[in-house]
Short mmCIF file of C-alpha atoms and ligand atoms in Angstrom, two decimals:
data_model
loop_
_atom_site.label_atom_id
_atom_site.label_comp_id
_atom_site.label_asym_id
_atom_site.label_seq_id
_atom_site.Cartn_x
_atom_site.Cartn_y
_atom_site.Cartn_z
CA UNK O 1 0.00 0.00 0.00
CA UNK O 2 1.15 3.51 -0.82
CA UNK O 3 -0.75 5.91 1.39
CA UNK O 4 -3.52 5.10 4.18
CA UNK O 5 -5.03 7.61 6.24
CA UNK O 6 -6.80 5.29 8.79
CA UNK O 7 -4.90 5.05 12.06
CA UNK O 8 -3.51 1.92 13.79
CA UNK O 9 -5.25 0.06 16.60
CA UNK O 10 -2.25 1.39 18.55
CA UNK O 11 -3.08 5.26 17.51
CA UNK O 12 -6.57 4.74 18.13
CA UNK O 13 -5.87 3.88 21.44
CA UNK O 14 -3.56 6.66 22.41
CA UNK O 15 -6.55 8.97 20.43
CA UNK O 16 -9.22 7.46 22.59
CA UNK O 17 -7.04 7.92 25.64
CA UNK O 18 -6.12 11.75 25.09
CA UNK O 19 -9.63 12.07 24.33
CA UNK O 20 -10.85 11.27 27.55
CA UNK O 21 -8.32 12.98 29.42
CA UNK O 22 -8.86 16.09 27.49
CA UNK O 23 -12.76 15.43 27.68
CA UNK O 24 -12.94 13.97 31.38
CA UNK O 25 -10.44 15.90 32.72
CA UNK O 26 -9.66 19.13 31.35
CA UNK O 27 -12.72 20.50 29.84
CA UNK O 28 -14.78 20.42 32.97
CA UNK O 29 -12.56 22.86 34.47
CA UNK O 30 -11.16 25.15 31.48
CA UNK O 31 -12.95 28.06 31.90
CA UNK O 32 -12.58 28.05 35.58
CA UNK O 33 -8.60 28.03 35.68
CA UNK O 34 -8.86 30.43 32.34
CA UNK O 35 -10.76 32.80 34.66
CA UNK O 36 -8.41 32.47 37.46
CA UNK O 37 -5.00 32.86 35.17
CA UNK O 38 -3.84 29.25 36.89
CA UNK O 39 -2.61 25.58 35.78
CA UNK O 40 -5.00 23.39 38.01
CA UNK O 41 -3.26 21.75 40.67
CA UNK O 42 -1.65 18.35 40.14
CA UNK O 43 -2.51 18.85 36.63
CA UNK O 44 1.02 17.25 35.39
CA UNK O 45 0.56 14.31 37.67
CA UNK O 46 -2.66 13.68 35.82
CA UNK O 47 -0.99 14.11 32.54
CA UNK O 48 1.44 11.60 33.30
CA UNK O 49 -0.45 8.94 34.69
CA UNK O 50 -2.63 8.83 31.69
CA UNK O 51 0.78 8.59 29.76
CA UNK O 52 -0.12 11.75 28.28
CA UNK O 53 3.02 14.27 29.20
CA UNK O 54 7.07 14.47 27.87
CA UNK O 55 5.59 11.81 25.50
CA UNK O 56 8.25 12.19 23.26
CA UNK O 57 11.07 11.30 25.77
CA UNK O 58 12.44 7.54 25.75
CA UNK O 59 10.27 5.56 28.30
CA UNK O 60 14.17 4.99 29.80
CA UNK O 61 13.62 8.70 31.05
CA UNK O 62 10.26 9.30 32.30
CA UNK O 63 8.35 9.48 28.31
CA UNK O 64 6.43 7.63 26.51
CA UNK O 65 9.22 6.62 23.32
CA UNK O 66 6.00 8.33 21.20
CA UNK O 67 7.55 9.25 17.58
CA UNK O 68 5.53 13.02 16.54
CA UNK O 69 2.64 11.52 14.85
CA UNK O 70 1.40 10.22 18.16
CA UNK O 71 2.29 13.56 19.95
CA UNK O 72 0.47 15.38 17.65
CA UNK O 73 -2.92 13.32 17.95
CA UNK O 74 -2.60 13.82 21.65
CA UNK O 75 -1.91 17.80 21.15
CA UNK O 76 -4.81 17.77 18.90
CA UNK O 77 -7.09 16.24 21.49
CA UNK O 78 -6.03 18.15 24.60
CA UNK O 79 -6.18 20.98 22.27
CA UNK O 80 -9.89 20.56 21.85
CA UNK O 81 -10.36 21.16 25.43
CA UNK O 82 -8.28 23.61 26.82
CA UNK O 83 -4.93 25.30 24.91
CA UNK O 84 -3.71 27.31 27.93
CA UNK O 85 -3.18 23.72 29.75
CA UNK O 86 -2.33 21.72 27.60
CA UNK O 87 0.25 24.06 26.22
CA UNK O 88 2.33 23.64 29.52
CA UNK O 89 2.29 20.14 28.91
CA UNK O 90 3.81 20.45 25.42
CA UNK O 91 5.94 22.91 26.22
CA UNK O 92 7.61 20.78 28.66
CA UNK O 93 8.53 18.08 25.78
CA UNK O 94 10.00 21.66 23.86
CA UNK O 95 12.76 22.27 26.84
CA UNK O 96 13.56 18.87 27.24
CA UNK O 97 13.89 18.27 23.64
CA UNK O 98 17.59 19.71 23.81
CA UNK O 99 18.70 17.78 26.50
CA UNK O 100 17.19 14.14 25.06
CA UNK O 101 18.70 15.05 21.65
CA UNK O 102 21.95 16.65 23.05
CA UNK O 103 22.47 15.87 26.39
CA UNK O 104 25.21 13.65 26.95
CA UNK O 105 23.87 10.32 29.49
CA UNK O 106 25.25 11.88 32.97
CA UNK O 107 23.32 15.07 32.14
CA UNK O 108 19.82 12.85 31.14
CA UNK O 109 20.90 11.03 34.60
CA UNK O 110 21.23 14.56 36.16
CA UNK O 111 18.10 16.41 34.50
CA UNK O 112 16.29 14.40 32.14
CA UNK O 113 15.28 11.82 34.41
CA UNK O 114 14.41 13.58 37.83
CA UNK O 115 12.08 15.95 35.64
CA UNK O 116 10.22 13.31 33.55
CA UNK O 117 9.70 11.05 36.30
CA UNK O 118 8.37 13.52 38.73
CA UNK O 119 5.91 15.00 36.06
CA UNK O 120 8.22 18.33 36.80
CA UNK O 121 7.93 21.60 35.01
CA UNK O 122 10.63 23.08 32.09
CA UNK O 123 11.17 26.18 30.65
CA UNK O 124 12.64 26.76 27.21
CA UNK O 125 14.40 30.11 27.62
CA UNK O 126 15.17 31.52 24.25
CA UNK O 127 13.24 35.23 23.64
CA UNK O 128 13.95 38.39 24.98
CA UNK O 129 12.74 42.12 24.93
CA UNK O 130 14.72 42.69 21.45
CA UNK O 131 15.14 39.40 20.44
CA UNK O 132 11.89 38.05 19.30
CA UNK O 133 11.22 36.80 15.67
CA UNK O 134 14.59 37.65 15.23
CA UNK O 135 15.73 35.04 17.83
CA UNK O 136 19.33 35.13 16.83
CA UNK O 137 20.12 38.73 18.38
CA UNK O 138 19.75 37.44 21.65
CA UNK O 139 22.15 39.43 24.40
CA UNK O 140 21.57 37.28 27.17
CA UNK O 141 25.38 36.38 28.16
CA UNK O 142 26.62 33.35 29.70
CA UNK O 143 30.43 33.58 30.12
CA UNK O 144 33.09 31.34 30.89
CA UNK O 145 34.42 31.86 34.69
CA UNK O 146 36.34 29.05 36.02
CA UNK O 147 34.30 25.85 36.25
CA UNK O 148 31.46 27.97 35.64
CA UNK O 149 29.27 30.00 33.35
CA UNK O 150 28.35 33.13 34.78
CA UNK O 151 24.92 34.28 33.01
CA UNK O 152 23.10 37.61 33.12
CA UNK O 153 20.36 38.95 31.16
CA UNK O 154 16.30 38.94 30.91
CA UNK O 155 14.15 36.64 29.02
CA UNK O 156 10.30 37.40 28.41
CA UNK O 157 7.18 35.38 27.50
CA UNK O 158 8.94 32.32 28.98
CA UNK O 159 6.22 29.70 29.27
CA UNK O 160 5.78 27.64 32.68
CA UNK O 161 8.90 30.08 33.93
CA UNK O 162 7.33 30.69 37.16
CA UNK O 163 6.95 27.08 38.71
CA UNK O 164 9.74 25.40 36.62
CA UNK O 165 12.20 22.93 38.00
CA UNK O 166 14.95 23.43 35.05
CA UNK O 167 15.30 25.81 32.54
CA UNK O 168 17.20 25.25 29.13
CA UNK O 169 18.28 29.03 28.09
CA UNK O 170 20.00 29.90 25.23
CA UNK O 171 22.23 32.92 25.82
CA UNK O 172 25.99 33.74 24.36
CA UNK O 173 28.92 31.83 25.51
CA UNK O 174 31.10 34.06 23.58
CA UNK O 175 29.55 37.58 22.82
CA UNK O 176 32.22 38.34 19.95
CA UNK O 177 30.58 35.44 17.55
CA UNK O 178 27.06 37.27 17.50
CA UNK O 179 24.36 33.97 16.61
CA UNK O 180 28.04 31.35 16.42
CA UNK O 181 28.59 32.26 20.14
CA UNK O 182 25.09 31.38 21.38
CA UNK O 183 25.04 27.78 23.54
CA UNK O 184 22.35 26.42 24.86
CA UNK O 185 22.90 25.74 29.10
CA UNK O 186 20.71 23.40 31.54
CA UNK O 187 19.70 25.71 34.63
CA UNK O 188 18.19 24.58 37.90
CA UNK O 189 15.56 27.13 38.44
CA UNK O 190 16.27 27.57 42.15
CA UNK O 191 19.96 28.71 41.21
CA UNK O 192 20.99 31.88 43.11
CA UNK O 193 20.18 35.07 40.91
CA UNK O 194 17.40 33.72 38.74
CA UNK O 195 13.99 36.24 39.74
CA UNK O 196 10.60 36.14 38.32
CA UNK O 197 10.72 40.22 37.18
CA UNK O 198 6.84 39.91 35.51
CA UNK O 199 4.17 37.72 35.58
CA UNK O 200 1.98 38.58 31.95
CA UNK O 201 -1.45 38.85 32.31
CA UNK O 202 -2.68 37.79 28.74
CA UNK O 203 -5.98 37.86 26.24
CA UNK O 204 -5.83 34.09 25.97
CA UNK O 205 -4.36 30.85 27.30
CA UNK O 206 -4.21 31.98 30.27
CA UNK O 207 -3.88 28.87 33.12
CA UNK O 208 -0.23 28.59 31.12
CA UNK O 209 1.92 30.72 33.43
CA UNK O 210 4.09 33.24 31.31
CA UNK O 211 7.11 35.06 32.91
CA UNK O 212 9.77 37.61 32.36
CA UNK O 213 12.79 36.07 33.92
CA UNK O 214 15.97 37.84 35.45
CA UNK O 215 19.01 36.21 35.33
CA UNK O 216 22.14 38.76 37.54
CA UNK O 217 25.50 36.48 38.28
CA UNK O 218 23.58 33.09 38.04
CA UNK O 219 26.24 30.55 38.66
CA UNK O 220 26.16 27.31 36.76
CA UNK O 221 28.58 24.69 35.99
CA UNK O 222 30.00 24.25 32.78
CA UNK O 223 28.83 20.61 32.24
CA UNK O 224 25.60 21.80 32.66
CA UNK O 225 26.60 22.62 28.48
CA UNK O 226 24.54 20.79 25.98
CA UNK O 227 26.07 19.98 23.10
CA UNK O 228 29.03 22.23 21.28
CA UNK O 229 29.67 25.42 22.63
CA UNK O 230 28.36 28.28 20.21
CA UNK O 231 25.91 25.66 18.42
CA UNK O 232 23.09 26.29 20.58
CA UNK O 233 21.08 28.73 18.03
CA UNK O 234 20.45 25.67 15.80
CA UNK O 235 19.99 23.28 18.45
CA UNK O 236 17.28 25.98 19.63
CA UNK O 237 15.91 26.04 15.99
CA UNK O 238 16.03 22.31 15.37
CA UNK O 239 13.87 22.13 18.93
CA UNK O 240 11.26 24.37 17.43
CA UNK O 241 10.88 22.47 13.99
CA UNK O 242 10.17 19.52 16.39
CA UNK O 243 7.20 22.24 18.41
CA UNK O 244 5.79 23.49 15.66
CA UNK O 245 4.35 20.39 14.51
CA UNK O 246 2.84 20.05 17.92
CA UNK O 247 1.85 23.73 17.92
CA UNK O 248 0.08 23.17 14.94
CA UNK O 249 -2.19 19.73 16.04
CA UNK O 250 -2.98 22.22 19.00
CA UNK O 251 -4.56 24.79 16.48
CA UNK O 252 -6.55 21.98 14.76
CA UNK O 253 -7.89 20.80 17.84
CA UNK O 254 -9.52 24.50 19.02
CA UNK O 255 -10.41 24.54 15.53
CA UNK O 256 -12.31 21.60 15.82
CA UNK O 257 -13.77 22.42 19.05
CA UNK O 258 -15.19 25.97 17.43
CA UNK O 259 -16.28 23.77 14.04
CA UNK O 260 -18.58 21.08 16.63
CA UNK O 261 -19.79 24.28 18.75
CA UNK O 262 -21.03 26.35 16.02
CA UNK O 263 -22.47 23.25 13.84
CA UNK O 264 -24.53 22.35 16.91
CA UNK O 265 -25.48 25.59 17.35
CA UNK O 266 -26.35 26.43 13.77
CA UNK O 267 -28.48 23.19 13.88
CA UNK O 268 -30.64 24.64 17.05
CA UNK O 269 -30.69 28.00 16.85
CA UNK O 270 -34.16 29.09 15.48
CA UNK O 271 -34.28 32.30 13.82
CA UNK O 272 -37.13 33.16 11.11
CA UNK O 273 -39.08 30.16 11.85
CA UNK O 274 -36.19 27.58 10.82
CA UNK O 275 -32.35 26.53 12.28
CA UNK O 276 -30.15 29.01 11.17
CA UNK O 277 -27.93 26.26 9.44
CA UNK O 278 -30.42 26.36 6.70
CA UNK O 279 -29.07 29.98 5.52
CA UNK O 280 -27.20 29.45 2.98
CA UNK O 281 -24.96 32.18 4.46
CA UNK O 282 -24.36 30.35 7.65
CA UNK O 283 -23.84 26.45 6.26
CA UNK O 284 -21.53 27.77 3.61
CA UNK O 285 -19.25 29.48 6.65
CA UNK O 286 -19.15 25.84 8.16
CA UNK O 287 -18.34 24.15 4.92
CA UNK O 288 -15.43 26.60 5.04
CA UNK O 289 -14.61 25.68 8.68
CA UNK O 290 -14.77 21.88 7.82
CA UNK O 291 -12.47 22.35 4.92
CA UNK O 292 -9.84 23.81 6.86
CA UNK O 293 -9.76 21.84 9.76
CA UNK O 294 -9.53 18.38 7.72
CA UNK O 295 -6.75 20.17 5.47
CA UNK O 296 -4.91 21.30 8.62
CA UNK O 297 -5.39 18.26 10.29
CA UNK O 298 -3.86 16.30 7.22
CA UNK O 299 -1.25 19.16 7.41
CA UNK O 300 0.00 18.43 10.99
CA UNK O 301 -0.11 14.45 10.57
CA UNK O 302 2.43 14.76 7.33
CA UNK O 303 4.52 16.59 9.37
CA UNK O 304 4.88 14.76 11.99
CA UNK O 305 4.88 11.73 10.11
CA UNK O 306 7.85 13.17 7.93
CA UNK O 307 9.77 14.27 11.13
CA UNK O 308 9.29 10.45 12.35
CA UNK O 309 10.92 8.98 8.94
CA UNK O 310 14.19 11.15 10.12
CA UNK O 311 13.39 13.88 7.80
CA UNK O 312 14.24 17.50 8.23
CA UNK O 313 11.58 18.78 9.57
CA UNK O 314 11.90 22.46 8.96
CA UNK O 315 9.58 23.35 5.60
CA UNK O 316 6.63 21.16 6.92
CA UNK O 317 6.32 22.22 10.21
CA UNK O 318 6.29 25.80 9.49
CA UNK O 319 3.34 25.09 6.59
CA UNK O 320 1.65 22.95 9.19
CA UNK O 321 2.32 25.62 12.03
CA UNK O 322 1.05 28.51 9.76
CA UNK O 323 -2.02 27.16 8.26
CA UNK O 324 -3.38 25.16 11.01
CA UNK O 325 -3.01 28.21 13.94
CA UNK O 326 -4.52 30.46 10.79
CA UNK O 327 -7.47 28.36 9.85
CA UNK O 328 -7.61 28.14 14.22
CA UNK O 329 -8.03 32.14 14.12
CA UNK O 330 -10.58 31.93 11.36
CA UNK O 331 -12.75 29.35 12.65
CA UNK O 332 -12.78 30.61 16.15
CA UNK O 333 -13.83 34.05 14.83
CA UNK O 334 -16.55 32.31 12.42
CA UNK O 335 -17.62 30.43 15.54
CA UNK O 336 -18.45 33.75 17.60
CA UNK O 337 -20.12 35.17 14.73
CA UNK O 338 -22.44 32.44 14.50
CA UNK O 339 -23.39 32.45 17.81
CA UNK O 340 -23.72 36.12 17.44
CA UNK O 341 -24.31 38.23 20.39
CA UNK O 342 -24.32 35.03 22.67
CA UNK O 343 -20.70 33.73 21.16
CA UNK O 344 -19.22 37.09 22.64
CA UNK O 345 -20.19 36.36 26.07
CA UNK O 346 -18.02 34.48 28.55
CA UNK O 347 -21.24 32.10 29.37
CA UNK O 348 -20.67 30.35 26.18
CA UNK O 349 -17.47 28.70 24.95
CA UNK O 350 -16.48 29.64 21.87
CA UNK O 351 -15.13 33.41 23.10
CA UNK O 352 -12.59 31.39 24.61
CA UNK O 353 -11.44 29.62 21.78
CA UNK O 354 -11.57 32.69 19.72
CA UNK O 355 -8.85 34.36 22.82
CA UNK O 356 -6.87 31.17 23.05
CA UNK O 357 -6.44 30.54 19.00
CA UNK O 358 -4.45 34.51 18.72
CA UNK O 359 -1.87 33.11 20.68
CA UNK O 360 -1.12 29.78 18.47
CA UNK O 361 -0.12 32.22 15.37
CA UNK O 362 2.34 34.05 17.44
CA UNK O 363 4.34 31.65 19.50
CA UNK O 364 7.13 29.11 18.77
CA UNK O 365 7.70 31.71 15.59
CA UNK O 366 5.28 33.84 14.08
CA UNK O 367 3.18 32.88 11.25
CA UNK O 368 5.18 35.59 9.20
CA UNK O 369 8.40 33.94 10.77
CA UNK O 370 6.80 30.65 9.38
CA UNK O 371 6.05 32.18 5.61
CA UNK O 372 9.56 33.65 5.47
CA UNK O 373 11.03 29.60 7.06
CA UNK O 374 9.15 28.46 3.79
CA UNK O 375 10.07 31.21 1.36
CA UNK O 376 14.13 30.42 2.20
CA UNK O 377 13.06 26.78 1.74
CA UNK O 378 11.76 27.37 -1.50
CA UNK O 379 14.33 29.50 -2.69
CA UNK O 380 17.14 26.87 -1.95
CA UNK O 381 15.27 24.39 -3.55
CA UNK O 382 14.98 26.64 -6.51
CA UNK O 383 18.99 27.62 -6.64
N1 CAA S 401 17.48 23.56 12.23
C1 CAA S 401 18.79 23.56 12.55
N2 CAA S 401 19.61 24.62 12.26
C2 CAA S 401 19.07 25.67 11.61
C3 CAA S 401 17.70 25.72 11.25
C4 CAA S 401 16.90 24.61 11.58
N3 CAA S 401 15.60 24.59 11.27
N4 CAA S 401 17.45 26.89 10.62
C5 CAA S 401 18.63 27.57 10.59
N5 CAA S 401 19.59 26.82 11.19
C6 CAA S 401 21.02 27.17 11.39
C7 CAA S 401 21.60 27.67 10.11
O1 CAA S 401 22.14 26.59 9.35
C8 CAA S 401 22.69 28.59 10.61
O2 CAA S 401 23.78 27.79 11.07
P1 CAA S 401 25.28 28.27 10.84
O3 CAA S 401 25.52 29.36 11.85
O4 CAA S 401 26.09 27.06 11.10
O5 CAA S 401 25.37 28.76 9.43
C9 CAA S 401 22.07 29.22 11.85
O6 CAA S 401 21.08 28.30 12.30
C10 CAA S 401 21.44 30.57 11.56
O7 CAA S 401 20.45 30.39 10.57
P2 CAA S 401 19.80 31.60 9.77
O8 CAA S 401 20.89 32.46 9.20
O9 CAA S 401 18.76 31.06 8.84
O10 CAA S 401 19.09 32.42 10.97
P3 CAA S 401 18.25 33.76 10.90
O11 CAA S 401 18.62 34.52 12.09
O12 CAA S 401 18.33 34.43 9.57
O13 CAA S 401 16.72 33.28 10.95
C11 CAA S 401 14.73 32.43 11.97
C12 CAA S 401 16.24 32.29 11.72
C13 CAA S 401 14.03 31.35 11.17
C14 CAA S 401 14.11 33.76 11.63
C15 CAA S 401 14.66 32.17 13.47
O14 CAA S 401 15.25 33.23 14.17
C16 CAA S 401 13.26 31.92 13.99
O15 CAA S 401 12.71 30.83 13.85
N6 CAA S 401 12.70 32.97 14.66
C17 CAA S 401 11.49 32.78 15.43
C18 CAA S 401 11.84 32.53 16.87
C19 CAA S 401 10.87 31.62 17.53
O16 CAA S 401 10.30 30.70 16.95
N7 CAA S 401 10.70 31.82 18.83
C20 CAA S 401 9.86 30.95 19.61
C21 CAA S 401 10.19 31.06 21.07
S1 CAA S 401 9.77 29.61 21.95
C22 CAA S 401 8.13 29.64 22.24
O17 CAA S 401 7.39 30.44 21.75
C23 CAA S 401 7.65 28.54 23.12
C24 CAA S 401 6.60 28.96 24.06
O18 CAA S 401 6.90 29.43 25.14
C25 CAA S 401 5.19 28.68 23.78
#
């Protein structure tokens, strides 16, 4: 056979299980922790018990030895319930990802391990203030002092930064190099120096807890380095190729929650004597939402899929990341508007969707970050 879209029996079951988690677990209290700005207590414990958290780390670690494609049917399920959590449970496999692809085996012993097995939180510590989409100007400095790297600097919009265990932060091991003197460093978050300077108080996705850090004379060890020393900018970019795919199954699962919402809706809603889904007006907006969520969803699986054959992964995530976390932002927005004046109030869902899908076309790269990943791709293919 060439190409079959059916899952295994072993997807299904990792589907099915993510579904009730997300379903069972999650959705009954989304709005509450959205309201209160909060990851729900014990959360991560949850997560991992249901083998549903790091699931891309080697079982030998604390994971689940899942390849992408079953990470992103999870991300798409937990998705469907609640972004803001389950985005601190991907983001978790993001700042690991260094360390399981780079870390040597006495720093997985040291870090790895203790983190994944405790269901413990991670930071991946790579923006700052003027060093956003154009990740590579970071100033952040981590410089060599004895056995040590000395680091100072402030990182913002650092996801999970507040409650983290370890941090992986990418800052410049040798300032004269510009992006060739970047590494990327392992940092126990209860290291002397490190301050929470910010706590963001955000539109959407807001039980994930997003910091402005402070680093002033944090002392780490130099085998703390993952890696070579100056290669950290594309271990930081490989890590994201790997995200993005994740990011994306994220955006087709609130996508899909807004597409279900509205359809019921549409069917139930009684305006001029009949269900609004027989305006022509309305049905053909859902025919537009179904489109793009079965396109995106398609999107995010070939991705993943092509990461797990040991393919680059750089042109497909970003087309996968851009047009799922777009059609997310369209079909939330189309959601509200059919529920009209009701879809703009807090006491039904799909506001929240709307909120939480802005976010997924900004983080882990722009979607204009993603076009221009694409464009480069296209242009090397083409020289
Ligand atoms: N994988 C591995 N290496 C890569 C790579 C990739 N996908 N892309 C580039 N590189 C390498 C290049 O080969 C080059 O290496 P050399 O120094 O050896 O030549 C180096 O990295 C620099 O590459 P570029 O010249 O292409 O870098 P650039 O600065 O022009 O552009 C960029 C890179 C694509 C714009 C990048 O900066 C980018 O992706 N920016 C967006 C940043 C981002 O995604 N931030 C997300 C923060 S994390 C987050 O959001 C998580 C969260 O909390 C939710």
């Amino acid at each position: 056979m060439v190409i079959d879209f059916s899952l295994s029996d072993s997807l299904l079951e990792i589907q099915a299980r993510a579904r009730e988690f997300a379903q069972g677990v999650i959705l009954p209290i989304a709005a509450e922790y959205d309201r209160k700005a909060e990851m729900p207590p014990g959360m991560l414990a949850k997560a991992k018990e249901a083998g549903l958290l790091n699931v891309t780390i080697p079982k030998e670690y604390g994971g689940m030895s899942y390849g992408a494609l079953e990470s992103a049917i999870i991300a798409e399920e937990l998705g469907a319930a609640c972004v803001g959590i389950s985005i601190t449970l991907l983001v978790n496999g993001l700042a690991l990802t260094p360390l399981q692809l780079f870390g040597t085996e006495e720093q997985k012993e040291r870090f790895l391990r203790p983190v994944a097995e405790g269901a413990r939180l991670a930071s991946f510590c790579l923006t700052e203030r003027e060093a956003g989409s154009d990740a590579s100007s970071i100033k952040t400095t981590a410089l060599p002092d004895g056995d040590d790297f000395v680091i100072n600097g402030r990182k913002c919009f650092i996801t999970s930064g507040g409650h983290a265990e370890i941090m992986t932060v990418f800052a410049l091991t040798d300032p004269n190099r510009g992006p060739r003197g970047v590494s990327a460093i392992v940092v126990r978050a209860d290291t002397p120096g490190i301050r929470v300077t910010k706590v963001e108080d955000k539109m959407g996705q807001r039980a994930s807890n997003t910091v402005e850090l402070t680093f002033e004379n944090v002392r780490v060890p130099q085998a703390n380095l993952l890696g070579k020393p100056g290669r950290g900018f594309p271990i930081a970019l490989q890590t994201l190729d790997f995200g993005r795919s994740g990011v994306a199954a994220l955006g087709v699962g609130v996508a899909r929650a807004a597409l279900e919402y509205a359809t019921a809706y549409a069917r139930e809603r009684q305006q001029f004597g009949a269900p609004i889904i027989t305006n022509q007006g309305v049905s053909f907006m859902l025919a537009d939402m179904a489109m793009k969520v079965e396109a995106s969803r398609l999107l995010s699986w070939q991705a993943a899929w092509s990461a797990d054959q040991g393919n680059k992964a750089t042109i497909k995530s970003a087309m996968a990341k851009c047009f799922a976390t777009d059609t997310a932002m369209e079909v939330t927005t189309n959601a509200v508007q059919i529920f009209g004046g009701y879809g703009y109030m807090r006491d039904y869902p799909v506001e929240k969707l709307m909120r939480d899908a802005k976010l997924l076309q900004i983080y882990e790269g722009t979607n204009q970050i993603q076009r221009m990943v694409i464009a480069r791709q296209l242009s090397k293919q083409a020289s």
